[in-house]
mmCIF file of C-alpha atoms in Angstrom:
data_model
loop_
_atom_site.group_PDB
_atom_site.id
_atom_site.type_symbol
_atom_site.label_atom_id
_atom_site.label_comp_id
_atom_site.label_asym_id
_atom_site.label_seq_id
_atom_site.Cartn_x
_atom_site.Cartn_y
_atom_site.Cartn_z
ATOM 1 C CA UNK A 22 -0.143 -0.222 -0.107
ATOM 2 C CA UNK A 23 2.392 2.365 1.140
ATOM 3 C CA UNK A 24 4.664 2.090 -2.475
ATOM 4 C CA UNK A 25 0.961 2.083 -4.539
ATOM 5 C CA UNK A 26 0.611 5.724 -2.786
ATOM 6 C CA UNK A 27 4.450 6.846 -3.429
ATOM 7 C CA UNK A 28 3.754 5.405 -7.053
ATOM 8 C CA UNK A 29 0.819 8.214 -7.342
ATOM 9 C CA UNK A 30 3.558 11.094 -5.781
ATOM 10 C CA UNK A 31 6.337 10.327 -8.563
ATOM 11 C CA UNK A 32 4.186 10.059 -11.818
ATOM 12 C CA UNK A 33 2.332 13.104 -11.294
ATOM 13 C CA UNK A 34 3.955 14.443 -13.735
ATOM 14 C CA UNK A 35 3.421 18.450 -13.741
ATOM 15 C CA UNK A 36 2.411 18.165 -10.072
ATOM 16 C CA UNK A 37 3.447 18.744 -6.665
ATOM 17 C CA UNK A 38 3.026 16.654 -3.507
ATOM 18 C CA UNK A 39 3.771 18.856 -0.262
ATOM 19 C CA UNK A 40 3.422 18.022 3.023
ATOM 20 C CA UNK A 41 2.571 21.005 5.780
ATOM 21 C CA UNK A 42 3.083 19.816 9.240
ATOM 22 C CA UNK A 43 1.721 21.971 11.988
ATOM 23 C CA UNK A 44 4.533 23.507 12.491
ATOM 24 C CA UNK A 45 4.144 25.136 8.924
ATOM 25 C CA UNK A 46 7.080 24.327 7.683
ATOM 26 C CA UNK A 47 7.157 23.416 4.477
ATOM 27 C CA UNK A 48 8.506 20.126 3.319
ATOM 28 C CA UNK A 49 8.425 18.353 -0.389
ATOM 29 C CA UNK A 50 7.762 15.267 -0.574
ATOM 30 C CA UNK A 51 10.147 12.802 -3.164
ATOM 31 C CA UNK A 52 11.715 9.327 -3.609
ATOM 32 C CA UNK A 53 10.310 6.925 -1.470
ATOM 33 C CA UNK A 54 8.441 8.875 0.982
ATOM 34 C CA UNK A 55 11.559 11.212 1.817
ATOM 35 C CA UNK A 56 11.347 14.693 2.766
ATOM 36 C CA UNK A 57 13.288 17.587 2.614
ATOM 37 C CA UNK A 58 13.245 21.365 1.825
ATOM 38 C CA UNK A 59 12.157 22.981 -0.738
ATOM 39 C CA UNK A 60 14.127 25.467 -2.371
ATOM 40 C CA UNK A 61 13.175 29.274 -1.275
ATOM 41 C CA UNK A 62 9.794 29.005 -0.027
ATOM 42 C CA UNK A 63 8.095 30.564 2.871
ATOM 43 C CA UNK A 64 4.820 31.713 3.847
ATOM 44 C CA UNK A 65 5.405 34.615 2.284
ATOM 45 C CA UNK A 66 6.494 33.592 -1.071
ATOM 46 C CA UNK A 67 3.148 33.188 -3.298
ATOM 47 C CA UNK A 68 3.270 30.495 -5.701
ATOM 48 C CA UNK A 69 0.854 30.253 -9.276
ATOM 49 C CA UNK A 70 -1.059 26.638 -9.651
ATOM 50 C CA UNK A 71 -4.059 25.751 -11.711
ATOM 51 C CA UNK A 72 -5.431 23.312 -8.886
ATOM 52 C CA UNK A 73 -4.615 22.771 -5.125
ATOM 53 C CA UNK A 74 -5.897 19.906 -3.657
ATOM 54 C CA UNK A 75 -6.055 19.173 0.362
ATOM 55 C CA UNK A 76 -5.265 15.904 1.715
ATOM 56 C CA UNK A 77 -2.994 13.502 0.345
ATOM 57 C CA UNK A 78 -5.177 10.433 0.857
ATOM 58 C CA UNK A 79 -5.689 8.338 -1.891
ATOM 59 C CA UNK A 80 -8.939 10.212 -2.810
ATOM 60 C CA UNK A 81 -6.757 13.297 -2.988
ATOM 61 C CA UNK A 82 -3.682 11.677 -4.825
ATOM 62 C CA UNK A 83 -6.027 10.274 -7.216
ATOM 63 C CA UNK A 84 -7.668 13.542 -7.912
ATOM 64 C CA UNK A 85 -3.929 15.386 -8.844
ATOM 65 C CA UNK A 86 -2.498 12.752 -10.646
ATOM 66 C CA UNK A 87 -6.159 12.714 -12.728
ATOM 67 C CA UNK A 88 -5.068 16.732 -12.587
ATOM 68 C CA UNK A 89 -1.760 17.214 -13.505
ATOM 69 C CA UNK A 90 -2.118 14.201 -16.051
ATOM 70 C CA UNK A 91 -4.687 16.180 -18.076
ATOM 71 C CA UNK A 92 -1.882 19.177 -17.776
ATOM 72 C CA UNK A 93 -2.468 20.961 -15.189
ATOM 73 C CA UNK A 94 0.050 22.748 -12.879
ATOM 74 C CA UNK A 95 -1.138 20.806 -9.716
ATOM 75 C CA UNK A 96 -0.355 21.053 -5.849
ATOM 76 C CA UNK A 97 -1.225 18.561 -3.642
ATOM 77 C CA UNK A 98 -1.368 19.224 0.231
ATOM 78 C CA UNK A 99 -1.121 16.743 2.917
ATOM 79 C CA UNK A 100 -0.734 17.662 6.580
ATOM 80 C CA UNK A 101 0.762 14.182 7.902
ATOM 81 C CA UNK A 102 4.574 13.509 7.297
ATOM 82 C CA UNK A 103 3.127 10.784 5.285
ATOM 83 C CA UNK A 104 0.808 10.465 2.476
ATOM 84 C CA UNK A 105 -1.320 7.580 1.267
ATOM 85 C CA UNK A 106 -4.198 8.352 4.406
ATOM 86 C CA UNK A 107 -5.093 4.993 5.783
ATOM 87 C CA UNK A 108 -3.517 3.114 3.035
ATOM 88 C CA UNK A 109 0.138 3.489 4.154
ATOM 89 C CA UNK A 110 2.210 1.721 6.993
ATOM 90 C CA UNK A 111 4.353 2.388 9.901
ATOM 91 C CA UNK A 112 6.868 -0.129 11.229
ATOM 92 C CA UNK A 113 7.522 -0.278 15.038
ATOM 93 C CA UNK A 114 10.964 -1.960 16.421
ATOM 94 C CA UNK A 115 10.477 -3.889 20.714
ATOM 95 C CA UNK A 116 12.752 -5.114 22.778
ATOM 96 C CA UNK A 117 11.928 -8.584 21.389
ATOM 97 C CA UNK A 118 12.341 -7.279 17.672
ATOM 98 C CA UNK A 119 15.418 -4.938 17.783
ATOM 99 C CA UNK A 120 16.708 -5.593 14.199
ATOM 100 C CA UNK A 121 13.705 -6.740 12.144
ATOM 101 C CA UNK A 122 10.800 -4.171 12.743
ATOM 102 C CA UNK A 123 6.595 -5.265 12.819
ATOM 103 C CA UNK A 124 5.009 -3.633 10.224
ATOM 104 C CA UNK A 125 1.050 -2.512 11.407
ATOM 105 C CA UNK A 126 -1.471 -1.147 8.510
ATOM 106 C CA UNK A 127 -3.015 2.284 9.328
ATOM 107 C CA UNK A 128 -6.353 1.010 7.361
ATOM 108 C CA UNK A 129 -7.123 -1.494 4.824
ATOM 109 C CA UNK A 130 -4.883 -4.510 4.732
ATOM 110 C CA UNK A 131 -5.987 -5.701 2.110
ATOM 111 C CA UNK A 132 -7.053 -4.055 -1.561
ATOM 112 C CA UNK A 133 -8.046 -6.545 -3.915
ATOM 113 C CA UNK A 134 -8.763 -6.973 -7.606
ATOM 114 C CA UNK A 135 -5.920 -4.431 -9.184
ATOM 115 C CA UNK A 136 -3.238 -6.614 -10.973
ATOM 116 C CA UNK A 137 -5.648 -7.207 -13.866
ATOM 117 C CA UNK A 138 -7.989 -4.898 -16.242
ATOM 118 C CA UNK A 139 -11.459 -4.471 -14.922
ATOM 119 C CA UNK A 140 -14.271 -2.637 -13.395
ATOM 120 C CA UNK A 141 -12.509 -1.486 -9.954
ATOM 121 C CA UNK A 142 -11.942 2.101 -9.979
ATOM 122 C CA UNK A 143 -8.907 2.372 -8.684
ATOM 123 C CA UNK A 144 -7.273 -0.034 -10.995
ATOM 124 C CA UNK A 145 -8.935 2.505 -13.973
ATOM 125 C CA UNK A 146 -7.418 4.940 -12.493
ATOM 126 C CA UNK A 147 -3.739 3.532 -12.490
ATOM 127 C CA UNK A 148 -4.192 2.310 -16.070
ATOM 128 C CA UNK A 149 -5.464 6.380 -17.087
ATOM 129 C CA UNK A 150 -3.014 7.770 -14.936
ATOM 130 C CA UNK A 151 -0.285 5.786 -16.262
ATOM 131 C CA UNK A 152 1.581 4.260 -13.448
ATOM 132 C CA UNK A 153 -0.078 0.524 -13.365
ATOM 133 C CA UNK A 154 3.290 -1.182 -14.951
ATOM 134 C CA UNK A 155 5.398 0.848 -11.958
ATOM 135 C CA UNK A 156 3.237 -1.691 -9.439
ATOM 136 C CA UNK A 157 4.879 -4.956 -8.210
ATOM 137 C CA UNK A 158 1.368 -7.160 -7.266
ATOM 138 C CA UNK A 159 1.330 -9.736 -4.896
ATOM 139 C CA UNK A 160 -0.698 -13.021 -5.945
ATOM 140 C CA UNK A 161 -2.251 -15.572 -3.337
ATOM 141 C CA UNK A 162 -4.759 -17.910 -3.261
ATOM 142 C CA UNK A 163 -6.689 -17.175 -0.017
ATOM 143 C CA UNK A 164 -6.563 -15.848 3.120
ATOM 144 C CA UNK A 165 -7.613 -17.192 6.703
ATOM 145 C CA UNK A 166 -10.896 -15.436 8.102
ATOM 146 C CA UNK A 167 -11.132 -15.958 12.282
ATOM 147 C CA UNK A 168 -14.393 -15.956 13.767
ATOM 148 C CA UNK A 169 -14.484 -15.007 17.094
ATOM 149 C CA UNK A 170 -17.814 -15.161 17.754
ATOM 150 C CA UNK A 171 -17.794 -19.061 17.372
ATOM 151 C CA UNK A 172 -14.558 -20.029 17.047
ATOM 152 C CA UNK A 173 -14.601 -21.135 13.347
ATOM 153 C CA UNK A 174 -12.012 -19.914 10.361
ATOM 154 C CA UNK A 175 -12.710 -19.648 6.692
ATOM 155 C CA UNK A 176 -10.690 -20.319 4.201
ATOM 156 C CA UNK A 177 -11.438 -17.193 1.222
ATOM 157 C CA UNK A 178 -10.386 -18.368 -1.778
ATOM 158 C CA UNK A 179 -9.131 -16.863 -5.254
ATOM 159 C CA UNK A 180 -10.418 -17.641 -8.424
ATOM 160 C CA UNK A 181 -13.764 -19.664 -9.889
ATOM 161 C CA UNK A 182 -13.463 -23.344 -8.018
ATOM 162 C CA UNK A 183 -15.822 -24.805 -5.721
ATOM 163 C CA UNK A 184 -13.836 -24.307 -2.730
ATOM 164 C CA UNK A 185 -14.962 -21.103 -1.195
ATOM 165 C CA UNK A 186 -18.297 -23.358 -1.624
ATOM 166 C CA UNK A 187 -17.183 -25.989 0.284
ATOM 167 C CA UNK A 188 -15.071 -23.776 3.009
ATOM 168 C CA UNK A 189 -18.850 -21.848 3.153
ATOM 169 C CA UNK A 190 -20.389 -25.029 4.399
ATOM 170 C CA UNK A 191 -18.260 -26.266 6.909
ATOM 171 C CA UNK A 192 -18.141 -22.822 8.615
ATOM 172 C CA UNK A 193 -22.011 -22.357 8.372
ATOM 173 C CA UNK A 194 -24.166 -25.375 7.279
ATOM 174 C CA UNK A 195 -25.474 -26.509 4.175
ATOM 175 C CA UNK A 196 -28.219 -24.172 3.827
ATOM 176 C CA UNK A 197 -25.264 -21.690 4.094
ATOM 177 C CA UNK A 198 -23.954 -22.782 1.181
ATOM 178 C CA UNK A 199 -27.078 -23.409 -1.026
ATOM 179 C CA UNK A 200 -28.406 -19.842 -0.411
ATOM 180 C CA UNK A 201 -24.686 -18.449 -1.506
ATOM 181 C CA UNK A 202 -24.496 -20.698 -4.246
ATOM 182 C CA UNK A 203 -28.073 -20.167 -5.725
ATOM 183 C CA UNK A 204 -27.620 -16.125 -4.993
ATOM 184 C CA UNK A 205 -24.472 -16.301 -7.168
ATOM 185 C CA UNK A 206 -25.554 -18.432 -10.073
ATOM 186 C CA UNK A 207 -28.610 -15.575 -10.488
ATOM 187 C CA UNK A 208 -25.706 -12.680 -10.161
ATOM 188 C CA UNK A 209 -23.374 -14.513 -12.907
ATOM 189 C CA UNK A 210 -26.306 -15.234 -15.041
ATOM 190 C CA UNK A 211 -26.757 -13.387 -18.544
ATOM 191 C CA UNK A 212 -27.233 -10.340 -18.441
ATOM 192 C CA UNK A 213 -28.084 -10.293 -14.934
ATOM 193 C CA UNK A 214 -26.990 -8.100 -12.173
ATOM 194 C CA UNK A 215 -23.191 -8.296 -12.171
ATOM 195 C CA UNK A 216 -23.009 -8.070 -15.968
ATOM 196 C CA UNK A 217 -25.113 -4.713 -15.574
ATOM 197 C CA UNK A 218 -22.825 -3.805 -13.302
ATOM 198 C CA UNK A 219 -19.642 -3.327 -15.693
ATOM 199 C CA UNK A 220 -21.659 -1.338 -18.501
ATOM 200 C CA UNK A 221 -20.851 1.852 -17.457
ATOM 201 C CA UNK A 222 -17.386 2.657 -16.126
ATOM 202 C CA UNK A 223 -16.943 4.451 -13.500
ATOM 203 C CA UNK A 224 -14.561 7.080 -15.414
ATOM 204 C CA UNK A 225 -17.421 7.939 -17.662
ATOM 205 C CA UNK A 226 -18.909 9.490 -14.626
ATOM 206 C CA UNK A 227 -19.396 13.236 -14.399
ATOM 207 C CA UNK A 228 -21.169 15.679 -12.790
ATOM 208 C CA UNK A 229 -23.162 18.190 -14.546
ATOM 209 C CA UNK A 230 -23.796 18.476 -18.529
ATOM 210 C CA UNK A 231 -20.648 16.725 -19.072
ATOM 211 C CA UNK A 232 -22.058 13.567 -18.186
ATOM 212 C CA UNK A 233 -24.357 13.517 -21.578
ATOM 213 C CA UNK A 234 -20.956 13.569 -23.663
ATOM 214 C CA UNK A 235 -19.168 10.663 -21.399
ATOM 215 C CA UNK A 236 -22.529 8.629 -21.342
ATOM 216 C CA UNK A 237 -23.482 9.058 -25.245
ATOM 217 C CA UNK A 238 -21.327 6.260 -25.914
ATOM 218 C CA UNK A 239 -23.086 3.864 -23.371
ATOM 219 C CA UNK A 240 -26.732 4.751 -24.431
ATOM 220 C CA UNK A 241 -27.875 1.389 -25.607
ATOM 221 C CA UNK A 242 -26.344 -0.370 -22.202
ATOM 222 C CA UNK A 243 -28.315 2.383 -19.766
ATOM 223 C CA UNK A 244 -31.506 1.237 -21.572
ATOM 224 C CA UNK A 245 -30.419 -2.426 -21.521
ATOM 225 C CA UNK A 246 -30.313 -2.268 -17.159
ATOM 226 C CA UNK A 247 -33.893 -1.078 -17.333
ATOM 227 C CA UNK A 248 -35.132 -1.792 -14.013
ATOM 228 C CA UNK A 249 -31.252 -3.231 -12.402
ATOM 229 C CA UNK A 250 -30.768 0.544 -11.871
ATOM 230 C CA UNK A 251 -32.423 1.081 -8.423
ATOM 231 C CA UNK A 252 -30.704 -2.149 -7.166
ATOM 232 C CA UNK A 253 -27.229 -1.039 -8.897
ATOM 233 C CA UNK A 254 -27.410 2.564 -6.742
ATOM 234 C CA UNK A 255 -29.896 1.038 -3.733
ATOM 235 C CA UNK A 256 -29.091 -1.323 -0.800
ATOM 236 C CA UNK A 257 -27.435 -4.574 -1.186
ATOM 237 C CA UNK A 258 -29.757 -5.948 1.444
ATOM 238 C CA UNK A 259 -32.297 -5.007 -1.205
ATOM 239 C CA UNK A 260 -30.843 -7.538 -3.783
ATOM 240 C CA UNK A 261 -30.220 -10.164 -1.551
ATOM 241 C CA UNK A 262 -34.230 -9.888 -0.254
ATOM 242 C CA UNK A 263 -35.494 -9.986 -3.906
ATOM 243 C CA UNK A 264 -33.702 -13.339 -4.672
ATOM 244 C CA UNK A 265 -34.154 -15.063 -0.975
ATOM 245 C CA UNK A 266 -31.176 -14.800 0.585
ATOM 246 C CA UNK A 267 -32.449 -15.824 4.016
ATOM 247 C CA UNK A 268 -28.979 -17.320 5.994
ATOM 248 C CA UNK A 269 -28.202 -15.038 8.491
ATOM 249 C CA UNK A 270 -24.414 -15.706 7.965
ATOM 250 C CA UNK A 271 -24.523 -15.324 4.149
ATOM 251 C CA UNK A 272 -26.095 -11.819 4.480
ATOM 252 C CA UNK A 273 -23.609 -10.326 7.730
ATOM 253 C CA UNK A 274 -21.098 -11.431 4.787
ATOM 254 C CA UNK A 275 -22.079 -10.118 2.372
ATOM 255 C CA UNK A 276 -22.833 -6.554 4.810
ATOM 256 C CA UNK A 277 -19.616 -6.967 5.641
ATOM 257 C CA UNK A 278 -18.036 -6.719 1.852
#
């Protein structure tokens, strides 16, 4: 996550990223999260830019990267001494580990679905900015989830195999697996809700009249969505209700996702 945040900064092009601590001494970020004093800049020195982005979290970095990509002189300001918002990690040494630090994630410890082109908005952003080839992706076949409510664990797997359904049956029973498989098949059927959710990429969405131009090429797909539109923009619990998903564990699981 730390590397992903730095890639945004390193490849802003026309942009700059600054860290503004509460002491009001300005620092410019350059390279792998290393700070140094900018040349000849103080509080009284004006600097003209086209866009100022407040906040160097993943959202602020995304906005700054895109505006810079389109040729705008961009200034991104961050109050913390590390960019990335909650998508960064920090190290701590202890008496038990004086040479190799423990590494902690400040926020999400997993951002998935980025190693291949798809509907993930962050992946589309990386493609648009042109930084996708600068990131080394770590692939995995699954991970373990421990449920403290009953002391059981669940192995989450990637891919299209049946391993997750089998693990779900062990964790929550036959009824839970049946609900999941029926719901999955319904979502993945031709012209179903899953397919409809991919018809319009997030980058085509705009505010105001600009939306007319960006969405024009997707007119037929917009019409084909039909009544699914309300489900795509509404609470996911409504989708589960309409498809008779009743198992409590499955409902909690999809609410969590």
